[in-house]
Amino acid sequence: MTEEKYAEAAYEVESSIKIALLKNHMTQRELADEIDANPQQLNRAIKGDMTPKSRELREQVARVLNL
């Protein structure tokens, strides 16, 4: 995947999560509490970090927000 495609995909994921948070009247901190995650790590995951922990957090976020 090219850098441009990666950046585009990361932006789409971030946008989807932020929209879902707004629809659920939830902050990132509340989401972090819900999935028992560190708020800073959750933010990195939302922004597209590719570590295994971030990938796991995105899966949890998808379940909680029904994405």
Short mmCIF file of C-alpha atoms in Angstrom, two decimals:
data_model
loop_
_atom_site.label_atom_id
_atom_site.label_comp_id
_atom_site.label_asym_id
_atom_site.label_seq_id
_atom_site.Cartn_x
_atom_site.Cartn_y
_atom_site.Cartn_z
CA MET A 1 0.00 0.00 0.00
CA THR A 2 1.42 3.38 -0.92
CA GLU A 3 1.82 6.09 1.68
CA GLU A 4 -0.95 8.09 0.05
CA LYS A 5 -3.36 5.14 0.12
CA TYR A 6 -2.41 4.36 3.72
CA ALA A 7 -3.03 7.97 4.76
CA GLU A 8 -6.38 7.97 2.96
CA ALA A 9 -7.47 4.72 4.62
CA ALA A 10 -6.38 5.96 8.06
CA TYR A 11 -8.34 9.18 7.53
CA GLU A 12 -11.47 7.23 6.55
CA VAL A 13 -11.23 5.03 9.65
CA GLU A 14 -10.66 8.06 11.88
CA SER A 15 -13.62 9.89 10.32
CA SER A 16 -15.91 6.87 10.72
CA ILE A 17 -15.02 6.50 14.38
CA LYS A 18 -15.46 10.20 15.12
CA ILE A 19 -18.85 10.26 13.38
CA ALA A 20 -19.94 7.19 15.36
CA LEU A 21 -18.81 8.85 18.59
CA LEU A 22 -20.91 11.92 17.78
CA LYS A 23 -23.95 9.80 16.93
CA ASN A 24 -23.57 7.94 20.23
CA HIS A 25 -23.02 11.18 22.20
CA MET A 26 -19.72 9.76 23.43
CA THR A 27 -16.25 11.23 23.90
CA GLN A 28 -13.00 9.42 23.18
CA ARG A 29 -12.35 9.34 26.93
CA GLU A 30 -15.73 7.68 27.55
CA LEU A 31 -14.99 5.19 24.80
CA ALA A 32 -11.59 4.48 26.35
CA ASP A 33 -13.29 3.82 29.69
CA GLU A 34 -15.85 1.56 27.99
CA ILE A 35 -13.17 -0.65 26.45
CA ASP A 36 -10.77 -0.30 29.40
CA ALA A 37 -8.06 1.38 27.33
CA ASN A 38 -5.57 4.16 27.89
CA PRO A 39 -7.02 7.33 26.26
CA GLN A 40 -3.70 8.19 24.60
CA GLN A 41 -3.34 4.71 23.12
CA LEU A 42 -6.93 4.84 21.89
CA ASN A 43 -6.23 8.17 20.20
CA ARG A 44 -3.19 6.69 18.43
CA ALA A 45 -5.31 3.73 17.31
CA ILE A 46 -8.02 6.04 15.96
CA LYS A 47 -5.41 8.06 14.08
CA GLY A 48 -4.13 4.94 12.28
CA ASP A 49 -1.26 3.56 14.36
CA MET A 50 -0.45 0.06 13.09
CA THR A 51 0.87 -1.61 16.25
CA PRO A 52 -0.86 -4.86 17.28
CA LYS A 53 -2.36 -3.09 20.33
CA SER A 54 -3.86 -0.36 18.14
CA ARG A 55 -5.32 -2.92 15.77
CA GLU A 56 -6.88 -4.72 18.74
CA LEU A 57 -8.32 -1.45 20.05
CA ARG A 58 -9.86 -0.64 16.66
CA GLU A 59 -11.57 -4.04 16.69
CA GLN A 60 -12.98 -3.30 20.15
CA VAL A 61 -14.09 0.17 19.01
CA ALA A 62 -15.85 -1.34 16.00
CA ARG A 63 -17.78 -3.71 18.27
CA VAL A 64 -18.78 -1.01 20.76
CA LEU A 65 -19.79 1.51 18.08
CA ASN A 66 -21.33 -1.08 15.75
CA LEU A 67 -19.06 -0.22 12.84
#
